Amino acid sequence: MRDDNTKTDDAVIAVEDLHLSFGESKVLKGLDLTVGRGDVVALIGSSGSGKTTLLRCLNLLAHPNHGRISLNGEPFFQHDSGKDVLKLSSAKTNAIRSHIGMVFQQFNLFPHMTVLANVMEGPRTVKKEAEKTNRDRAMSLLEKVGMAEYADRRPDNLSGGQKQRVSIARALNMEPEVMLFDEPTSALDPELVGEVLNTMIDLAKEGMTMIVVTHELGFALEVAKRTVFLDQGTICAEGAPHEILMNPPNDRVKGFVNRFHQTAQLMKPFVS
Amino acid sequence: MFDWSVIEQNSHLLLMGLWITIKYTVITSALGLAIGLIVALMQLTSARVTVLVGRLFVEFFRNIPLLVWLLWAYYALPIFMGINISKESAGILALSLYGAAYFAEIFRAGIQSIDPGQSDAAVALGMSYRQKLTRIILPQALRRMIPPLAGQMIIQLKNTTLLSVITVPDLLYQADYIASFTYRPLETYTAVAVIFLIVLVPLTYIARRLEDKGPR
């Protein structure tokens, strides 16, 4: 099932045999996933399939029980049936996280800081970067996502789409090697989805490595290089978006895709 | 029938008492806040033992009457520990720990009221636990905690009157003293009540104003 074009040696993120359970319920059941540099992977599947959990495992916001996760070929998580093999210090784990940007469904901007302070917070606190360098890059990122004129506002005063664009800038300001998106447009009013998708499309074109949990099959179809379909904690289909979405390889994917085809058609104008 | 001159003649004693009351309120509130924050954080860790110790601390002090605990700290603790403990130290210890239990609950509730997404975002940026707490969680939580903290400090001030039973010369102790040699309890205790009202009504008003501004 693995995409043969993806070589493990230039993988940014590699996941091997990942298992995770919450109590009795097994959420991830032995997942393998390799994401190469510049790859844009769309993780799709119905709710409860484990796609958000998988994404949260990639920067250890969720802790798997078993399996291995590597960044640039360096394993930073390895558990053997619940036993920690690597025993990484929390400082090391935090350092790994700082290389992995994350964008949340609910934005999670810091409400007690201005837009600019939100974007500057990571480098300021985590990297102890010089104020000027940080500010200049933060402003150019806000410019890029079209939010520069809102730099001094509080997040409360922004629309959902604006918040999400700021949160993308906040993640980018850490200069991550890979960006994780957890249903970035699911909490948005339909008319605001386009502005966030456009920002993400620009990012993909610049060669950013992206893993996107999404319900926007239009995005998966037009922007993603690879689509991974999760079902009940396992990868049920994987491949080029056109293959998966236009000619579903099995009934499970077919059933899912048919329900969404109508929405995908509606989204087409945004993802030209 | 009333003779208010006893208050005037002994006003220096009452003022001294008020000073002691305020001093103990400030010291025990500060210590209580510091200990309370630690106890709250203990209850928010993932280590079960730490959570249990924090929980026990809170439940112990919330379920024992302050007067009983104060007397125990003054009379029984020294015997238990085989140490000498002055009435001042016993008073500060008792009131600080008692206040800490209540402050801890305010801190815990305040921190838990912050959306878990805030913690996720901080962690995802690579922040350490300490950075997450000081930069993201506490600044937001403190804003919500100000009204209940102010309320608890007012209670802390009223609780200092219990110090008089272990002969710390607070406002109430001075009143007992004045009443004992002037035979004018009515005037004396009325004066004490009025002094408390003068100090506390503005504080309560400020606390309510903070509450009306509401959490954000």
Coordinates of C-alpha atoms in Angstrom, one line a residue:
Chain A
M1 CA 0.0 0.0 0.0
R2 CA 3.0 2.3 0.6
D3 CA 3.6 4.9 -2.1
D4 CA 6.7 3.6 -3.9
N5 CA 7.9 7.0 -4.9
T6 CA 8.6 8.0 -1.3
K7 CA 12.0 7.0 -0.2
T8 CA 12.6 6.6 3.5
D9 CA 16.1 8.2 3.4
D10 CA 14.8 11.7 2.5
A11 CA 11.8 11.4 4.7
V12 CA 11.1 14.4 7.0
I13 CA 8.6 12.4 9.1
A14 CA 8.6 8.6 9.3
V15 CA 6.1 6.7 11.4
E16 CA 6.5 3.0 12.0
D17 CA 4.0 0.6 13.5
L18 CA 2.2 3.2 15.6
H19 CA -0.3 1.9 18.2
L20 CA -2.3 4.0 20.6
S21 CA -5.2 3.2 22.9
F22 CA -7.3 5.3 25.2
G23 CA -8.2 2.8 27.9
E24 CA -10.0 -0.1 26.2
S25 CA -10.5 1.6 22.8
K26 CA -7.7 1.2 20.2
V27 CA -7.5 4.4 18.2
L28 CA -4.4 3.6 16.1
K29 CA -3.6 0.1 15.1
G30 CA -0.2 -0.2 13.6
L31 CA 0.2 2.7 11.3
D32 CA 3.1 3.3 8.9
L33 CA 3.5 6.6 7.2
T34 CA 6.5 8.3 5.4
V35 CA 6.4 11.9 4.4
G36 CA 9.2 13.2 2.2
R37 CA 10.5 16.8 1.9
G38 CA 8.0 19.0 0.1
D39 CA 5.4 16.4 0.3
V40 CA 1.8 17.5 0.9
V41 CA -0.2 14.7 2.4
A42 CA -4.0 14.9 3.0
L43 CA -5.2 12.7 5.8
I44 CA -8.9 11.9 5.2
G45 CA -11.4 9.6 6.8
S46 CA -14.6 9.8 8.8
S47 CA -14.6 11.1 12.3
G48 CA -13.2 8.6 14.8
S49 CA -10.9 7.1 12.2
G50 CA -7.8 8.3 14.2
K51 CA -6.6 11.0 11.8
T52 CA -6.5 13.8 14.3
T53 CA -4.9 11.5 16.9
L54 CA -2.3 10.5 14.4
L55 CA -1.5 14.1 13.7
R56 CA -1.2 14.9 17.4
C57 CA 1.2 12.0 17.8
L58 CA 3.5 13.5 15.3
N59 CA 4.5 16.2 17.7
L60 CA 3.8 14.2 20.8
L61 CA 0.7 16.1 21.9
A62 CA -0.7 12.5 22.1
H63 CA 1.6 9.7 23.3
P64 CA 1.4 6.4 21.4
N65 CA 1.8 3.1 23.3
H66 CA 4.0 1.5 20.7
G67 CA 5.9 2.4 17.6
R68 CA 8.5 4.8 16.3
I69 CA 8.4 8.3 15.0
S70 CA 11.5 10.0 13.4
L71 CA 12.2 13.5 12.2
N72 CA 14.9 13.6 9.4
G73 CA 15.8 10.0 10.1
E74 CA 16.4 10.7 13.8
P75 CA 13.9 8.8 16.0
F76 CA 12.5 11.0 18.7
F77 CA 9.8 8.6 19.9
Q78 CA 10.2 4.9 20.3
H79 CA 8.0 2.8 22.6
D80 CA 8.1 -0.9 22.7
S81 CA 4.7 -2.1 24.1
G82 CA 4.5 0.9 26.5
K83 CA 8.2 0.8 27.4
D84 CA 10.2 3.9 26.5
V85 CA 13.2 2.9 24.5
L86 CA 14.7 6.3 23.8
K87 CA 14.1 8.0 27.1
L88 CA 14.4 11.5 25.6
S89 CA 14.5 14.4 28.1
S90 CA 11.6 16.8 28.0
A91 CA 14.0 19.5 26.8
K92 CA 14.9 17.3 23.8
T93 CA 11.2 16.6 23.1
N94 CA 10.4 20.3 23.3
A95 CA 13.3 21.0 20.9
I96 CA 11.8 18.5 18.4
R97 CA 8.4 20.1 18.7
S98 CA 9.9 23.5 17.8
H99 CA 10.8 22.1 14.4
I100 CA 7.2 20.9 13.8
G101 CA 4.6 23.6 13.2
M102 CA 1.0 22.9 14.2
V103 CA -2.3 24.6 13.2
F104 CA -5.4 23.8 15.1
Q105 CA -9.0 23.5 14.2
Q106 CA -9.9 26.1 16.9
F107 CA -6.9 28.3 16.1
N108 CA -5.8 28.5 19.8
L109 CA -4.4 32.0 19.5
F110 CA -3.3 33.5 22.8
P111 CA -6.1 35.9 23.7
H112 CA -4.0 38.0 26.1
M113 CA -1.5 39.0 23.3
T114 CA -1.8 41.0 20.2
V115 CA -1.6 39.4 16.8
L116 CA 2.1 40.3 16.4
A117 CA 2.9 39.1 19.9
N118 CA 1.2 35.8 19.1
V119 CA 3.4 35.3 16.0
M120 CA 6.5 36.4 17.9
E121 CA 5.9 34.3 21.0
G122 CA 7.5 31.0 19.9
P123 CA 10.9 32.4 18.8
R124 CA 10.9 34.9 21.7
T125 CA 10.2 32.3 24.5
V126 CA 11.5 29.0 23.0
K127 CA 14.4 30.1 20.9
K128 CA 15.3 33.3 22.8
E129 CA 15.7 35.0 19.5
A130 CA 16.7 38.7 19.1
E131 CA 13.7 41.0 19.2
K132 CA 14.4 42.7 15.9
T133 CA 15.0 39.6 13.7
N134 CA 11.9 38.0 15.2
R135 CA 9.8 41.1 14.7
D136 CA 10.9 41.6 11.1
R137 CA 10.2 38.0 10.1
A138 CA 6.9 38.0 12.0
M139 CA 5.8 41.1 10.1
S140 CA 6.7 39.7 6.8
L141 CA 4.8 36.5 7.6
L142 CA 1.8 38.5 8.6
E143 CA 2.2 40.4 5.3
K144 CA 2.3 37.1 3.5
V145 CA -1.0 35.8 5.1
G146 CA -2.5 39.2 4.5
M147 CA -2.8 40.1 8.2
A148 CA -0.1 42.8 8.6
E149 CA -2.6 45.6 9.1
Y150 CA -4.1 43.7 12.1
A151 CA -0.7 43.3 13.9
D152 CA -1.7 45.4 16.9
R153 CA -5.2 43.9 17.3
R154 CA -6.3 41.3 19.8
P155 CA -7.4 37.9 18.4
D156 CA -10.9 38.5 19.9
N157 CA -11.6 41.1 17.2
L158 CA -10.8 38.9 14.3
S159 CA -12.9 36.6 12.1
G160 CA -12.3 32.9 12.1
G161 CA -10.5 33.0 8.8
Q162 CA -8.3 35.8 10.0
K163 CA -7.5 34.0 13.2
Q164 CA -6.5 30.9 11.3
R165 CA -4.2 32.9 9.0
V166 CA -2.5 34.4 12.1
S167 CA -2.1 31.0 13.6
I168 CA -0.5 29.8 10.4
A169 CA 1.9 32.7 10.6
R170 CA 2.6 31.9 14.3
A171 CA 3.6 28.3 13.4
L172 CA 5.7 29.5 10.4
N173 CA 7.6 32.0 12.5
M174 CA 9.3 29.0 14.2
E175 CA 10.7 28.2 10.8
P176 CA 9.4 24.6 11.0
E177 CA 10.5 21.7 8.7
V178 CA 7.0 20.4 8.5
M179 CA 3.6 21.9 9.1
L180 CA 0.7 19.9 10.6
F181 CA -2.8 21.1 10.0
D182 CA -5.7 19.7 12.1
E183 CA -8.9 20.4 10.2
P184 CA -7.9 24.0 9.7
T185 CA -11.1 25.0 8.0
S186 CA -13.6 23.0 9.9
A187 CA -14.5 25.7 12.4
L188 CA -14.9 28.4 9.7
D189 CA -17.9 29.9 8.1
P190 CA -18.1 28.6 4.5
E191 CA -17.2 32.0 3.0
L192 CA -14.0 32.2 5.1
V193 CA -12.7 28.8 4.0
G194 CA -11.2 30.1 0.8
E195 CA -8.8 32.6 2.4
V196 CA -7.3 29.9 4.6
L197 CA -7.1 27.4 1.8
N198 CA -5.4 30.0 -0.4
T199 CA -2.8 30.6 2.3
M200 CA -2.1 26.9 2.5
I201 CA -1.9 26.5 -1.3
D202 CA 0.8 29.2 -1.4
L203 CA 2.7 27.4 1.3
A204 CA 2.5 24.1 -0.6
K205 CA 3.7 25.8 -3.7
E206 CA 6.8 27.1 -1.8
G207 CA 7.7 23.5 -1.1
M208 CA 6.6 23.4 2.6
T209 CA 6.2 19.8 3.8
M210 CA 2.6 19.6 5.0
I211 CA 0.4 17.0 6.6
V212 CA -3.2 18.1 6.5
V213 CA -6.2 16.5 8.3
T214 CA -9.0 17.7 6.2
H215 CA -12.6 17.3 5.1
E216 CA -11.9 19.6 2.1
L217 CA -11.6 16.9 -0.6
G218 CA -11.2 19.7 -3.1
F219 CA -8.0 20.6 -1.3
A220 CA -6.9 17.0 -1.2
L221 CA -7.6 16.7 -4.9
E222 CA -5.9 19.8 -6.2
V223 CA -3.1 20.5 -3.7
A224 CA -2.1 17.3 -2.0
K225 CA 0.5 15.1 -3.6
R226 CA -0.7 12.2 -1.7
T227 CA -3.9 11.2 0.0
V228 CA -4.0 8.8 2.9
F229 CA -7.4 7.4 3.9
L230 CA -7.7 6.3 7.5
D231 CA -10.4 3.9 8.7
Q232 CA -10.7 2.6 12.2
G233 CA -7.1 3.3 13.1
T234 CA -5.5 1.8 10.0
I235 CA -4.5 3.1 6.6
C236 CA -7.1 1.8 4.3
A237 CA -5.9 3.4 1.1
E238 CA -3.0 5.6 0.1
G239 CA -1.9 7.1 -3.1
A240 CA -2.2 10.0 -5.6
P241 CA -5.3 12.0 -4.8
H242 CA -6.9 11.4 -8.2
E243 CA -6.5 7.7 -7.9
I244 CA -8.0 7.6 -4.4
L245 CA -10.8 10.1 -4.9
M246 CA -11.8 9.5 -8.5
N247 CA -11.3 5.8 -8.6
P248 CA -11.7 4.6 -5.0
P249 CA -9.8 1.4 -4.6
N250 CA -12.3 -0.2 -2.2
D251 CA -15.9 0.1 -0.9
R252 CA -14.9 1.8 2.3
V253 CA -13.2 4.7 0.4
K254 CA -16.0 4.8 -2.2
G255 CA -18.7 5.2 0.4
F256 CA -16.8 8.0 2.0
V257 CA -15.9 9.8 -1.1
N258 CA -19.3 9.7 -2.7
R259 CA -20.8 11.6 0.3
F260 CA -18.2 14.3 -0.2
H261 CA -18.1 14.7 -4.0
Q262 CA -20.8 17.2 -4.0
T263 CA -18.9 19.4 -1.5
A264 CA -15.7 19.0 -3.5
Q265 CA -17.4 20.4 -6.5
L266 CA -18.6 23.4 -4.6
M267 CA -15.0 24.0 -3.4
K268 CA -13.4 23.9 -6.8
P269 CA -13.5 27.6 -7.5
F270 CA -11.3 28.2 -4.5
V271 CA -8.6 25.8 -5.4
S272 CA -7.9 26.7 -9.0
Chain B
M1 CA -25.5 55.5 79.3
F2 CA -22.9 55.2 76.6
D3 CA -19.4 56.4 77.4
W4 CA -17.4 56.7 74.1
S5 CA -14.5 58.4 75.8
V6 CA -13.0 55.0 76.6
I7 CA -12.5 54.5 72.9
E8 CA -10.8 57.9 72.6
Q9 CA -8.6 57.3 75.6
N10 CA -7.5 53.9 74.3
S11 CA -7.4 54.6 70.6
H12 CA -3.6 53.9 70.5
L13 CA -4.3 50.4 71.7
L14 CA -6.9 49.9 69.0
L15 CA -4.6 51.3 66.3
M16 CA -1.8 49.0 67.4
G17 CA -4.3 46.1 67.2
L18 CA -5.4 47.2 63.7
W19 CA -1.7 47.3 62.6
I20 CA -1.2 43.8 63.9
T21 CA -4.3 42.6 62.2
I22 CA -3.3 44.1 58.8
K23 CA 0.3 42.9 59.2
Y24 CA -0.9 39.3 59.8
T25 CA -3.3 39.5 56.9
V26 CA -0.6 40.6 54.5
I27 CA 2.0 38.1 55.7
T28 CA -0.4 35.1 55.8
S29 CA -2.0 36.0 52.5
A30 CA 1.4 36.2 50.8
L31 CA 2.5 32.9 52.2
G32 CA -0.9 31.4 51.6
L33 CA -0.8 32.5 47.9
A34 CA 2.7 31.0 47.4
I35 CA 1.9 27.7 49.1
G36 CA -1.5 27.6 47.5
L37 CA 0.0 28.0 44.0
I38 CA 2.4 25.1 44.7
V39 CA -0.5 22.9 46.0
A40 CA -2.6 23.7 43.0
L41 CA 0.2 22.8 40.6
M42 CA 0.7 19.5 42.5
Q43 CA -2.9 18.6 41.8
L44 CA -2.5 19.4 38.1
T45 CA 0.4 17.1 37.5
S46 CA 0.1 13.6 36.1
A47 CA 1.9 11.9 39.0
R48 CA -0.7 10.3 41.2
V49 CA 1.2 10.6 44.4
T50 CA 1.7 14.3 44.0
V51 CA -2.0 14.8 43.1
L52 CA -3.0 12.9 46.2
V53 CA -0.7 14.9 48.5
G54 CA -2.1 18.1 47.1
R55 CA -5.6 16.8 47.5
L56 CA -5.0 15.7 51.1
F57 CA -3.6 19.1 52.0
V58 CA -6.6 20.9 50.7
E59 CA -9.1 18.5 52.3
F60 CA -7.3 18.5 55.6
F61 CA -7.4 22.3 56.0
R62 CA -10.9 22.7 54.5
N63 CA -12.4 20.2 56.9
I64 CA -10.9 21.3 60.1
P65 CA -12.3 24.4 61.9
L66 CA -9.7 27.1 61.9
L67 CA -9.9 27.7 65.6
V68 CA -9.2 24.0 66.3
W69 CA -6.3 24.0 64.0
L70 CA -4.9 27.2 65.4
L71 CA -5.1 26.0 69.0
W72 CA -3.5 22.7 67.9
A73 CA -0.7 24.4 66.1
Y74 CA 0.0 26.5 69.2
Y75 CA -0.4 24.0 72.0
A76 CA 0.0 20.5 70.4
L77 CA 2.4 21.0 67.6
P78 CA 5.3 22.0 69.8
I79 CA 4.9 18.9 71.9
F80 CA 4.7 16.7 68.9
M81 CA 7.7 18.1 67.2
G82 CA 9.7 18.7 70.4
I83 CA 10.3 22.4 69.4
N84 CA 9.5 25.8 70.8
I85 CA 7.1 27.8 68.7
S86 CA 6.2 31.4 69.5
K87 CA 2.6 32.4 69.4
E88 CA 3.5 34.7 66.4
S89 CA 5.0 31.8 64.4
A90 CA 2.1 29.5 65.3
G91 CA -0.4 32.1 64.2
I92 CA 1.4 32.7 60.9
L93 CA 1.8 29.0 60.3
A94 CA -1.8 28.2 61.0
L95 CA -3.4 31.0 59.1
S96 CA -1.0 30.7 56.1
L97 CA -1.6 26.9 55.6
Y98 CA -5.4 27.4 56.2
G99 CA -5.5 30.2 53.6
A100 CA -3.3 28.2 51.3
A101 CA -5.9 25.4 51.0
Y102 CA -8.5 27.9 49.8
F103 CA -6.1 29.8 47.6
A104 CA -5.1 26.4 46.1
E105 CA -8.6 25.7 45.1
I106 CA -9.0 29.1 43.4
F107 CA -5.7 28.6 41.5
R108 CA -6.7 25.1 40.5
A109 CA -10.1 26.1 39.2
G110 CA -8.7 29.1 37.5
I111 CA -6.0 27.1 35.7
Q112 CA -8.4 24.4 34.7
S113 CA -10.8 26.9 33.3
I114 CA -8.3 27.8 30.6
D115 CA -9.1 26.1 27.3
P116 CA -6.8 23.0 26.9
G117 CA -6.2 24.3 23.3
Q118 CA -4.0 27.0 24.9
S119 CA -1.8 24.4 26.5
D120 CA -1.7 22.5 23.2
A121 CA -0.6 25.6 21.3
A122 CA 2.1 26.4 23.8
V123 CA 3.4 22.9 23.8
A124 CA 3.3 22.7 20.0
L125 CA 5.6 25.7 19.8
G126 CA 8.1 23.8 21.9
M127 CA 7.5 25.6 25.2
S128 CA 8.6 23.9 28.5
Y129 CA 6.1 23.4 31.2
R130 CA 7.4 26.4 33.0
Q131 CA 7.3 28.6 29.9
K132 CA 3.8 27.5 29.1
L133 CA 2.6 28.3 32.7
T134 CA 4.2 31.7 33.0
R135 CA 3.7 33.0 29.5
I136 CA 0.4 31.5 28.5
I137 CA -1.7 29.8 31.2
L138 CA -1.2 32.0 34.4
P139 CA -1.6 35.4 32.7
Q140 CA -5.0 34.3 31.4
A141 CA -6.0 32.4 34.6
L142 CA -4.9 35.2 37.0
R143 CA -7.3 37.6 35.3
R144 CA -10.2 35.2 36.1
M145 CA -8.9 34.5 39.6
I146 CA -8.7 38.1 40.8
P147 CA -12.2 38.4 42.2
P148 CA -12.2 35.1 44.2
L149 CA -8.7 35.8 45.4
A150 CA -9.7 39.2 46.6
G151 CA -12.7 37.6 48.4
Q152 CA -10.5 35.0 50.0
M153 CA -8.1 37.8 51.3
I154 CA -11.1 39.5 52.9
I155 CA -11.9 36.3 54.7
Q156 CA -8.3 36.0 55.6
L157 CA -8.4 39.4 57.3
K158 CA -11.5 38.5 59.3
N159 CA -9.9 35.2 60.3
T160 CA -7.0 37.0 62.0
T161 CA -9.4 37.8 64.8
L162 CA -9.0 34.2 66.0
L163 CA -5.4 35.0 66.7
S164 CA -6.6 36.7 69.9
V165 CA -7.2 33.3 71.5
I166 CA -3.5 32.5 71.4
T167 CA -2.8 36.0 72.8
V168 CA -1.5 37.6 69.6
P169 CA -2.4 41.3 70.3
D170 CA -4.6 41.9 67.2
L171 CA -7.5 44.2 67.1
L172 CA -9.9 41.9 68.9
Y173 CA -7.3 41.0 71.6
Q174 CA -6.8 44.7 72.3
A175 CA -10.6 45.2 72.5
D176 CA -10.8 42.3 75.1
Y177 CA -8.1 44.0 77.0
I178 CA -9.7 47.5 77.0
A179 CA -13.1 46.0 77.9
S180 CA -11.5 44.2 80.9
F181 CA -10.2 47.3 82.6
T182 CA -12.8 49.9 81.5
Y183 CA -15.8 47.6 82.0
R184 CA -17.2 49.1 78.8
P185 CA -17.6 46.0 76.5
L186 CA -20.5 47.5 74.5
E187 CA -18.6 50.6 73.4
T188 CA -15.3 48.7 72.8
Y189 CA -16.8 45.9 70.7
T190 CA -18.9 48.3 68.8
A191 CA -15.8 50.3 67.9
V192 CA -14.1 47.1 66.8
A193 CA -17.0 46.2 64.5
V194 CA -17.0 49.7 63.1
I195 CA -13.3 49.6 62.4
F196 CA -13.7 46.3 60.5
L197 CA -16.5 47.7 58.5
I198 CA -14.4 50.8 57.6
V199 CA -11.6 48.6 56.4
L200 CA -13.6 45.9 54.7
V201 CA -16.5 47.7 53.0
P202 CA -14.2 49.5 50.5
L203 CA -12.2 46.3 49.9
T204 CA -15.4 44.3 49.3
Y205 CA -16.6 47.1 46.9
I206 CA -13.3 46.8 45.0
A207 CA -13.6 43.0 44.8
R208 CA -17.1 43.4 43.5
R209 CA -16.1 45.9 40.9
L210 CA -13.4 43.4 39.7
E211 CA -16.1 40.7 39.5
D212 CA -18.4 43.0 37.5
K213 CA -15.7 43.6 34.9
G214 CA -16.0 39.9 34.5
P215 CA -13.6 37.2 33.3
R216 CA -12.4 37.3 29.7

